[in-house]
mmCIF file of N, CA and C in Angstrom:
data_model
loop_
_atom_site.group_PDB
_atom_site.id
_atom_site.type_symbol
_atom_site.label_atom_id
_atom_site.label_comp_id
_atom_site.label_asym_id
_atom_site.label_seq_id
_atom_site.Cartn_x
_atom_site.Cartn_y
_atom_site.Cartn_z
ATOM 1 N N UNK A 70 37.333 -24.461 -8.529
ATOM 2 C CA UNK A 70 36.122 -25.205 -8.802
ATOM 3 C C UNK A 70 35.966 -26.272 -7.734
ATOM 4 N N UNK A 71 34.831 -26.093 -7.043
ATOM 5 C CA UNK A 71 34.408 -27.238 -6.053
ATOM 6 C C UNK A 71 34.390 -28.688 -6.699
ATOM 7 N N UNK A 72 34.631 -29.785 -6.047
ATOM 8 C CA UNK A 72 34.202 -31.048 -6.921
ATOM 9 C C UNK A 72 33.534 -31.738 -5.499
ATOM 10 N N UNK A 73 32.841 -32.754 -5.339
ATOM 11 C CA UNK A 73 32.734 -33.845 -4.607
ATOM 12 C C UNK A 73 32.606 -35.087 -4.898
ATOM 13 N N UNK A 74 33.800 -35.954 -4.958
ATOM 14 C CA UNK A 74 34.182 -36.705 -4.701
ATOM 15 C C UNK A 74 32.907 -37.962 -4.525
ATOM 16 N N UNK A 75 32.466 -38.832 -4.993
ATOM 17 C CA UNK A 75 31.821 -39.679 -4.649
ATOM 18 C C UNK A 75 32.789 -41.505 -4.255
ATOM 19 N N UNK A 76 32.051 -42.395 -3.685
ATOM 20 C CA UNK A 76 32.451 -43.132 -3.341
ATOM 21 C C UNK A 76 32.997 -43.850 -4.591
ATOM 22 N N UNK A 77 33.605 -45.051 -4.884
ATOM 23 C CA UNK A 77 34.026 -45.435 -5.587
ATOM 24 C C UNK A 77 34.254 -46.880 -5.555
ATOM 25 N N UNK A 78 33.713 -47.470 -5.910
ATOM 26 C CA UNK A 78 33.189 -49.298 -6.150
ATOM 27 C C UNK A 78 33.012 -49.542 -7.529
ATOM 28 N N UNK A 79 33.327 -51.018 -7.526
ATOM 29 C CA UNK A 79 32.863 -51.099 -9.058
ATOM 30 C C UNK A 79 32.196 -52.651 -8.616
ATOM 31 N N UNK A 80 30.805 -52.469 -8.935
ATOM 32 C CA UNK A 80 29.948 -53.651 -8.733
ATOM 33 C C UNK A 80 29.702 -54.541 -10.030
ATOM 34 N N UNK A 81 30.060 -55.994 -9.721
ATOM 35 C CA UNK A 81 30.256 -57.181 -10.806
ATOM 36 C C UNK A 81 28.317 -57.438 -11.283
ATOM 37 N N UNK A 82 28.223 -57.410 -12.339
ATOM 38 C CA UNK A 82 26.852 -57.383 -12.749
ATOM 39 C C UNK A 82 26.881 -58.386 -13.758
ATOM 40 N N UNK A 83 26.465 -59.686 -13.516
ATOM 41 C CA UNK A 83 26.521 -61.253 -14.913
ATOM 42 C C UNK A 83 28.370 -60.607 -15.621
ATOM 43 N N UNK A 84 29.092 -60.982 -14.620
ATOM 44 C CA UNK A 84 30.492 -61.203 -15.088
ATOM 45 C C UNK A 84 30.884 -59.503 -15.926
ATOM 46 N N UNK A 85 30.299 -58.377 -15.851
ATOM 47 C CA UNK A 85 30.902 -57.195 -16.209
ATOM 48 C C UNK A 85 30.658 -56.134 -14.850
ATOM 49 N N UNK A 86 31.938 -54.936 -15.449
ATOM 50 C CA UNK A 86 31.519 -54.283 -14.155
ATOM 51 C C UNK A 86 31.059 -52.607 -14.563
ATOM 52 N N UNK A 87 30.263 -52.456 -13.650
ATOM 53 C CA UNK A 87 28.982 -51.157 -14.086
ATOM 54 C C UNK A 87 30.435 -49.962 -13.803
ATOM 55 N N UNK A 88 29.897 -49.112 -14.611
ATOM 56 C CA UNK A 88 30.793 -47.705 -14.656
ATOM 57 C C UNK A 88 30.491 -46.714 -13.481
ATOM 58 N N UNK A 89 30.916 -46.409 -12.640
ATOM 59 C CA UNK A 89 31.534 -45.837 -11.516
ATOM 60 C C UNK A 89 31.385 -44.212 -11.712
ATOM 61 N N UNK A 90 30.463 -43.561 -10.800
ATOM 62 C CA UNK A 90 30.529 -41.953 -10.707
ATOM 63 C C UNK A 90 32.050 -41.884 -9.740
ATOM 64 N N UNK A 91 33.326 -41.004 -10.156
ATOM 65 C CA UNK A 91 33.841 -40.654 -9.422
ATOM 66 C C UNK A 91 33.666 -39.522 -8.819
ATOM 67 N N UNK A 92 33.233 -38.115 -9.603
ATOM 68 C CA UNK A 92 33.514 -37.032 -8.786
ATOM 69 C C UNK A 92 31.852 -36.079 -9.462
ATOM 70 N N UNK A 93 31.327 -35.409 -8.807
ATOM 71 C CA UNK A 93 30.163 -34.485 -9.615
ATOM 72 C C UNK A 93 30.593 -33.125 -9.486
ATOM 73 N N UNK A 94 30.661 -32.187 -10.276
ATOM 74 C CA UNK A 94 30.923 -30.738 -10.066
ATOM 75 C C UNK A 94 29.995 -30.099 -10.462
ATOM 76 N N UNK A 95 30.353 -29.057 -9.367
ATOM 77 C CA UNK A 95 29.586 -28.122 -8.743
ATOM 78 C C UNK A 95 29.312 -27.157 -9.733
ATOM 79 N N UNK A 96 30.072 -26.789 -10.508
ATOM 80 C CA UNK A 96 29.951 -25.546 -11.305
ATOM 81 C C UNK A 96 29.597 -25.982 -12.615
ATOM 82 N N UNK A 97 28.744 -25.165 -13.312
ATOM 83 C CA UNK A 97 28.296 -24.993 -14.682
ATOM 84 C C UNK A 97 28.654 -25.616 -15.788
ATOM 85 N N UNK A 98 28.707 -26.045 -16.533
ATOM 86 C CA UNK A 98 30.302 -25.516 -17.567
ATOM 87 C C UNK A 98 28.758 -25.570 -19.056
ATOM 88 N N UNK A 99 29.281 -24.212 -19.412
ATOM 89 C CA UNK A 99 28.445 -23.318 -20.537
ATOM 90 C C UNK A 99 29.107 -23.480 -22.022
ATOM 91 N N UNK A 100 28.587 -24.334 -23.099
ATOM 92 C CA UNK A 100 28.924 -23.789 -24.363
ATOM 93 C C UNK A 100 29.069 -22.862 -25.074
ATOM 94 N N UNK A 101 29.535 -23.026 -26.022
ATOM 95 C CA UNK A 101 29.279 -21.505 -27.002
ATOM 96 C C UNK A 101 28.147 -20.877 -27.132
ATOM 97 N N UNK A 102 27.241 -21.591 -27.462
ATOM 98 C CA UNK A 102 26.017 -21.141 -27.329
ATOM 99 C C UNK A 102 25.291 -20.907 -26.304
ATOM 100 N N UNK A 103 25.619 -20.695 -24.913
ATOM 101 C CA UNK A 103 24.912 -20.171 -23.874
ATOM 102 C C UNK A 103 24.080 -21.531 -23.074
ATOM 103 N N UNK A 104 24.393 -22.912 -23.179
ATOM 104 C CA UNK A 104 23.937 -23.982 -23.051
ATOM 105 C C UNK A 104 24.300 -24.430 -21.779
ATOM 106 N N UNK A 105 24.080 -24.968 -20.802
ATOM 107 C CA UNK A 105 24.893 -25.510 -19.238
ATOM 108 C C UNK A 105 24.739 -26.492 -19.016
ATOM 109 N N UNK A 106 25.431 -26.973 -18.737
ATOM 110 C CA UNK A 106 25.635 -28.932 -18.228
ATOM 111 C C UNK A 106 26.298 -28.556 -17.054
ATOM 112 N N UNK A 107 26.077 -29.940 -16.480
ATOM 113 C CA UNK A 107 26.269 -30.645 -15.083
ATOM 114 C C UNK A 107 27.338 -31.550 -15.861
ATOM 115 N N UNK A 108 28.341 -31.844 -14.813
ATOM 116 C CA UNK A 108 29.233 -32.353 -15.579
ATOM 117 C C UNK A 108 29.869 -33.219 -14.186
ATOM 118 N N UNK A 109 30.208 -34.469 -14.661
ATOM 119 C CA UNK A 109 30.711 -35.591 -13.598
ATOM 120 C C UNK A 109 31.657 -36.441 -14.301
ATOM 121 N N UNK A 110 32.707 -37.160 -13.773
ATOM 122 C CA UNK A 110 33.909 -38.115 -14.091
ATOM 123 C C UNK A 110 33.409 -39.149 -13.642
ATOM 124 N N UNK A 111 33.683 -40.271 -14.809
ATOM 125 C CA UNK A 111 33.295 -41.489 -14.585
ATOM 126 C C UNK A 111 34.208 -42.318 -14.897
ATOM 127 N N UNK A 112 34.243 -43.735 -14.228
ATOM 128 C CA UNK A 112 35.655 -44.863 -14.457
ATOM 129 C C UNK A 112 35.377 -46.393 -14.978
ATOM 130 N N UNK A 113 35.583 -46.965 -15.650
ATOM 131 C CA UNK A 113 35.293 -48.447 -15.463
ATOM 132 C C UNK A 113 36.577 -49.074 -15.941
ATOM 133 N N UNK A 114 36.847 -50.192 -14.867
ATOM 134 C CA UNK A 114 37.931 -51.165 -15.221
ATOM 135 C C UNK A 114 38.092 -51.660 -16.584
ATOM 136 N N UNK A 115 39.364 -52.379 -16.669
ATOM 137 C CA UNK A 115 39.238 -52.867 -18.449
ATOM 138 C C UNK A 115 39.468 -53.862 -18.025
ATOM 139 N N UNK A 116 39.647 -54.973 -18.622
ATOM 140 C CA UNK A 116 40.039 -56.511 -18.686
ATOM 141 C C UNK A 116 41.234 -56.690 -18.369
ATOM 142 N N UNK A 117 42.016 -55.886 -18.349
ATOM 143 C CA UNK A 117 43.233 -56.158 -18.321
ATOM 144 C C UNK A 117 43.805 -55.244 -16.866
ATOM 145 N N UNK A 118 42.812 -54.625 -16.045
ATOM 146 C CA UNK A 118 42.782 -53.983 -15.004
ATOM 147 C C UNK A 118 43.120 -52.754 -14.960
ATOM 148 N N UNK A 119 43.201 -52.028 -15.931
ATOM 149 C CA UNK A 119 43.903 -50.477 -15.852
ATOM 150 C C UNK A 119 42.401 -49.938 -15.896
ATOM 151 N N UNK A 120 42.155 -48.555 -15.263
ATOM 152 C CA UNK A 120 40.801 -48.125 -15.440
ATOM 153 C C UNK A 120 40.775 -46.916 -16.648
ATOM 154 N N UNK A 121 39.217 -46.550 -17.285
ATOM 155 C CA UNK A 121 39.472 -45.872 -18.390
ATOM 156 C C UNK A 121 38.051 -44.222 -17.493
ATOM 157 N N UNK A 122 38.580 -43.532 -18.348
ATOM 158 C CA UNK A 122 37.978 -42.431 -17.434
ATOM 159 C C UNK A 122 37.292 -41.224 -18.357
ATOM 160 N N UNK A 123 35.776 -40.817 -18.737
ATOM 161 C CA UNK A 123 35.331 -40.245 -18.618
ATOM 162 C C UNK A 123 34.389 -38.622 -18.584
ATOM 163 N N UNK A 124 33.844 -37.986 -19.365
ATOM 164 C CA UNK A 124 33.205 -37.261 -18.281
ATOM 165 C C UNK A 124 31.799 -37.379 -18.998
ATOM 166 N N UNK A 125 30.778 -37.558 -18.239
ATOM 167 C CA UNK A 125 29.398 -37.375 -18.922
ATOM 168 C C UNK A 125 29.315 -35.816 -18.649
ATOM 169 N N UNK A 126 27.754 -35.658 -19.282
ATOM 170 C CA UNK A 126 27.350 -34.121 -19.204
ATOM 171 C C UNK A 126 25.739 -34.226 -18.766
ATOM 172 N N UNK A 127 25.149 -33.727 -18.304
ATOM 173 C CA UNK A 127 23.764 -33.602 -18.223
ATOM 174 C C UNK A 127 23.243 -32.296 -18.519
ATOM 175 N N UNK A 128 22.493 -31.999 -19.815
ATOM 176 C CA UNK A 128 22.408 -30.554 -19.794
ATOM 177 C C UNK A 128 20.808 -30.375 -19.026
ATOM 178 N N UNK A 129 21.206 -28.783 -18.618
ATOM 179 C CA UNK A 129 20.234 -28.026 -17.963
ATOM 180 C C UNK A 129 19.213 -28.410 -17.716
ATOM 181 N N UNK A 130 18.535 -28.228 -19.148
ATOM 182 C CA UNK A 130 17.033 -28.159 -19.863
ATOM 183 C C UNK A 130 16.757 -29.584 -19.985
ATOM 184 N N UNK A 131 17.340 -30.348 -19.200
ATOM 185 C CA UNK A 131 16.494 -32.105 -19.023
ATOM 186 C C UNK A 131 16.817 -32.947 -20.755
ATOM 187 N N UNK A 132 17.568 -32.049 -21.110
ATOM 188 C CA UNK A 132 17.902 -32.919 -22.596
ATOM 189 C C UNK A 132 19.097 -34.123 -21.539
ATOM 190 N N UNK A 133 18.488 -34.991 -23.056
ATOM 191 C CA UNK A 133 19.565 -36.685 -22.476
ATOM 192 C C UNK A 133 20.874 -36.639 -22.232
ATOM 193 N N UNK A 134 21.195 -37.098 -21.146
ATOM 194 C CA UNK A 134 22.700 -37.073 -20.724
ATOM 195 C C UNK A 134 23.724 -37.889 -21.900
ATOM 196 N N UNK A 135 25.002 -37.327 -22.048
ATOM 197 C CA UNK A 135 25.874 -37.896 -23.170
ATOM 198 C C UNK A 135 27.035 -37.845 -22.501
ATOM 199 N N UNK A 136 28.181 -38.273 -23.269
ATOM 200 C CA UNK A 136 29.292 -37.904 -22.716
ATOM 201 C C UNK A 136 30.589 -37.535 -23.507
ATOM 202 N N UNK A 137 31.584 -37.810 -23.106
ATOM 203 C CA UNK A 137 32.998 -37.497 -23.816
ATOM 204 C C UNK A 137 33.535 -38.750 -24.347
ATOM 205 N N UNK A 138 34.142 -39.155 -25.035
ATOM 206 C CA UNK A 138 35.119 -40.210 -25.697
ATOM 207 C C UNK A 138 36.370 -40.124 -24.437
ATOM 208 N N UNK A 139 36.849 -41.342 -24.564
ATOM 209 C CA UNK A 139 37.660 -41.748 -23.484
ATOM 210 C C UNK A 139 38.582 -40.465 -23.001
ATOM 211 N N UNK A 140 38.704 -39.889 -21.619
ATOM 212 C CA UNK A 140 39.721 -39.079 -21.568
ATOM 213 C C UNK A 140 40.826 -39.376 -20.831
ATOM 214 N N UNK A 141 41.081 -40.668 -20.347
ATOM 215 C CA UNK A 141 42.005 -41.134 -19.387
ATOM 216 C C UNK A 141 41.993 -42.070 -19.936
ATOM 217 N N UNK A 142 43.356 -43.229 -19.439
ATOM 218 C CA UNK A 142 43.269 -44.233 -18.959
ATOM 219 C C UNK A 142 44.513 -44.346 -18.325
ATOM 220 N N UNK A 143 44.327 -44.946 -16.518
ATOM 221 C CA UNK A 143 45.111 -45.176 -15.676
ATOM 222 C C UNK A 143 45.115 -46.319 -15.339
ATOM 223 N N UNK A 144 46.732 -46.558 -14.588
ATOM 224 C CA UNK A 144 46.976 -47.863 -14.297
ATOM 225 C C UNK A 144 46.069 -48.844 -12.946
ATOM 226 N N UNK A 145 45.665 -47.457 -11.891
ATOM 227 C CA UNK A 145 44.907 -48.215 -10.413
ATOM 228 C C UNK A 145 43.390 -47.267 -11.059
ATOM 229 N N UNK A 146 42.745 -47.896 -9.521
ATOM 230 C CA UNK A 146 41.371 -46.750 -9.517
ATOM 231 C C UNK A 146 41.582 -45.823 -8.941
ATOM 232 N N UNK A 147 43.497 -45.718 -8.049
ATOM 233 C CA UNK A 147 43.646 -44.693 -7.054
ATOM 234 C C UNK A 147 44.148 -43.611 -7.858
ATOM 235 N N UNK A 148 44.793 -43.882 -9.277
ATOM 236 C CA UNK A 148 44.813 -43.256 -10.392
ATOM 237 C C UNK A 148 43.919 -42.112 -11.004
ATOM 238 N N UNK A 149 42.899 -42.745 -11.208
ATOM 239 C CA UNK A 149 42.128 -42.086 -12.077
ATOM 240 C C UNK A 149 40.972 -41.415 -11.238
ATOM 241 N N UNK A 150 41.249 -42.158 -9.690
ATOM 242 C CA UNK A 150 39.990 -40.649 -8.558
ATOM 243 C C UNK A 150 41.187 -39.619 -8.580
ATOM 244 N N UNK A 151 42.193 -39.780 -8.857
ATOM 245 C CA UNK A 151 43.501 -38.500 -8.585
ATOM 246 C C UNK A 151 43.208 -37.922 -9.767
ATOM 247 N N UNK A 152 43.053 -38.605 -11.050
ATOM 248 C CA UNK A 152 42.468 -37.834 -12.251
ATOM 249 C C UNK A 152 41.425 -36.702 -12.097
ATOM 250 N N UNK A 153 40.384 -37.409 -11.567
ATOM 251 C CA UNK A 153 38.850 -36.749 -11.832
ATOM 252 C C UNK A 153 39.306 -35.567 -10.388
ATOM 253 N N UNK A 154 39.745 -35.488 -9.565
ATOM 254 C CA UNK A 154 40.053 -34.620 -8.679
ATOM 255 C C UNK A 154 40.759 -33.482 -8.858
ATOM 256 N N UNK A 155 41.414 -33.836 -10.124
ATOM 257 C CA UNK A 155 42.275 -32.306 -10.407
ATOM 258 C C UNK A 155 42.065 -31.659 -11.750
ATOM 259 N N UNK A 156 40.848 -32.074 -11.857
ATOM 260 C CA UNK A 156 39.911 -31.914 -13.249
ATOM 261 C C UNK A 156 39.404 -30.032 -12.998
ATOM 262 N N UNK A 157 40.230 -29.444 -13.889
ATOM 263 C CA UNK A 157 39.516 -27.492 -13.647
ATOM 264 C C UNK A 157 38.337 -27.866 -14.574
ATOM 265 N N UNK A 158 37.769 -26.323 -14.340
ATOM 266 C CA UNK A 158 36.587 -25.990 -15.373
ATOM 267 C C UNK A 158 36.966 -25.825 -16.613
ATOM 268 N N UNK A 159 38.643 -25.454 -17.107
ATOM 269 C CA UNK A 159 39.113 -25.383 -18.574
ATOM 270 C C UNK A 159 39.110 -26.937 -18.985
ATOM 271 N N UNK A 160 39.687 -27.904 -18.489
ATOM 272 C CA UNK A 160 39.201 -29.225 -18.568
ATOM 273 C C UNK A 160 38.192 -29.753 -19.011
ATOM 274 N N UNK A 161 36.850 -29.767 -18.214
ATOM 275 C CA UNK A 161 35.680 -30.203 -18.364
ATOM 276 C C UNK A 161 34.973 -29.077 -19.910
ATOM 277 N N UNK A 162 35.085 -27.948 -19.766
ATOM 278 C CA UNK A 162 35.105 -27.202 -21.416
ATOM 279 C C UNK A 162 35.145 -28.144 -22.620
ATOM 280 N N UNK A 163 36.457 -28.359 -22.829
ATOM 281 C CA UNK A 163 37.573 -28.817 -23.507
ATOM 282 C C UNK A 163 36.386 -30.440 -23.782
ATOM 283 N N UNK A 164 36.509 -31.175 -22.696
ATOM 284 C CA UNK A 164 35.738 -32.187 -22.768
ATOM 285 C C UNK A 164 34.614 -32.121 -23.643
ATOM 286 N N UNK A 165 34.011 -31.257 -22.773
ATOM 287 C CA UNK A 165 32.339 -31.177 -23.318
ATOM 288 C C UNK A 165 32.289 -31.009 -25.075
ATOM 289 N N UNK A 166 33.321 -29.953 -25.737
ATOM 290 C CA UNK A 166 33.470 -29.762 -27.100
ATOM 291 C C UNK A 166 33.679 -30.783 -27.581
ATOM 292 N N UNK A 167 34.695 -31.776 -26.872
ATOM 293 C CA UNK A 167 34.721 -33.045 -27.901
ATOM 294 C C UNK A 167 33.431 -34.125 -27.838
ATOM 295 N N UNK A 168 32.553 -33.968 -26.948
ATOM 296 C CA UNK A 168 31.226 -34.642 -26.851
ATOM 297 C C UNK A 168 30.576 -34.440 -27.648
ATOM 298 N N UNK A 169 30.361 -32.759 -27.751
ATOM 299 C CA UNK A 169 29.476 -32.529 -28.600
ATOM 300 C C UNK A 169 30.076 -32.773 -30.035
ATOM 301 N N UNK A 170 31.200 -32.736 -30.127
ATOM 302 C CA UNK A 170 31.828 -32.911 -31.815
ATOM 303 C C UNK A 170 31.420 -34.243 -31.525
ATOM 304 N N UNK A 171 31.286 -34.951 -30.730
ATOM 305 C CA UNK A 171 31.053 -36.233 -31.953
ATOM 306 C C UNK A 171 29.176 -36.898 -31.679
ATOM 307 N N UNK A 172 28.539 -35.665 -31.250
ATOM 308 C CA UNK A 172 27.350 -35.647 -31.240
ATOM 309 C C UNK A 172 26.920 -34.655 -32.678
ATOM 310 N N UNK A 173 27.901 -33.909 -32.781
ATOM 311 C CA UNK A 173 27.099 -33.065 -34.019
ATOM 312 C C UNK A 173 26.098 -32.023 -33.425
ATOM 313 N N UNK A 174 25.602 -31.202 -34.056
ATOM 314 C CA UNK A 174 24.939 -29.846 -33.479
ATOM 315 C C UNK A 174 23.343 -30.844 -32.564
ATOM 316 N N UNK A 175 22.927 -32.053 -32.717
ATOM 317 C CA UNK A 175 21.948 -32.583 -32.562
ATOM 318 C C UNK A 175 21.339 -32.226 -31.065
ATOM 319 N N UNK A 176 22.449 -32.007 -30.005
ATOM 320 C CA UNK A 176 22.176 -32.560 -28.783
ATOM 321 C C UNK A 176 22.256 -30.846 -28.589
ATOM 322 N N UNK A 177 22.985 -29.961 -29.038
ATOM 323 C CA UNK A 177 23.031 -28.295 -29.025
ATOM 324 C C UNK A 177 21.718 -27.375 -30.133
ATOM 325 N N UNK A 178 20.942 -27.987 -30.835
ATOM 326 C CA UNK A 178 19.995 -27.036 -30.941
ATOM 327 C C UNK A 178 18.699 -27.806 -30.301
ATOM 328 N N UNK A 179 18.708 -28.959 -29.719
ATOM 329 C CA UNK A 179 17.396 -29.323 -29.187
ATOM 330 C C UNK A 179 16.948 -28.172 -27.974
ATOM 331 N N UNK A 180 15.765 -27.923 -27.970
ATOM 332 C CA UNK A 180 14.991 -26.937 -26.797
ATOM 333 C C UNK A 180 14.284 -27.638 -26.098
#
C-alpha cells in the first residue's frame, strides 16, 4: 500500500495545538457493505508531550468525514510518523470498523 507522508508541524492556536495530517493513503479501504473511504493518520500532542494518533476516514460519496477512537499513543512525533508509516490496508480496515462501531449504522446507510 502506497502512503504519502505529509509534512508534520503542530501549529499553537490561543494556547492549543491543531491536529496534524501525518500520512494520506492511496488506496481505498471498502466496508462490508461495498462503501470506500479515503483514509489518513492524524497526531496531536498531549499536555504532557507524548503524541496521540488517529485515523480519520472520508467516504467516497462526499458523506462527512469521521474518524477512529484513539489508535496510538507515542512517546515523540518521530514516533507516531513511524506509526502512521507502517500502517497496511488490514490496519486501516480494522480502524475504520471501530469508527463506524461507534458511529452506529448512521454514517453506513446514508446515500
Amino acid at each position: 500500500m502506497k502512503n504519502r507522508s505529509r509534512e508534520h508541524v503542530c501549529f499553537k492556536v490561543v494556547g492549543w495545538c491543531v491536529a496534524v495530517v501525518l500520512a494520506e493513503y492511496t488506496e481505498t479501504i471498502v466496508d462490508p457493505r461495498g462503501k470506500g473511504f479515503r483514509a489518513r493518520a492524524c497526531a496531536l500532542p498531549t499536555p504532557k508531550g507524548a503524541w496521540q494518533g488517529w485515523i480519520e476516514f472520508d467516504p467516497i460519496d462526499g458523506a462527512p468525514r469521521f474518524r477512529s477512537p484513539r489508535e496510538t499513543e507515542q512517546p515523540t512525533r518521530t514516533d507516531v510518523v513511524q506509526w502512521a508509516d507502517r500502517l497496511t490496508s488490514r490496519h486501516l480496515e480494522h480502524a475504520l470498523a471501530r469508527a463506524l462501531g461507534r458511529l452506529g449504522d448512521s454514517i453506513v446507510l446514508q446515500s
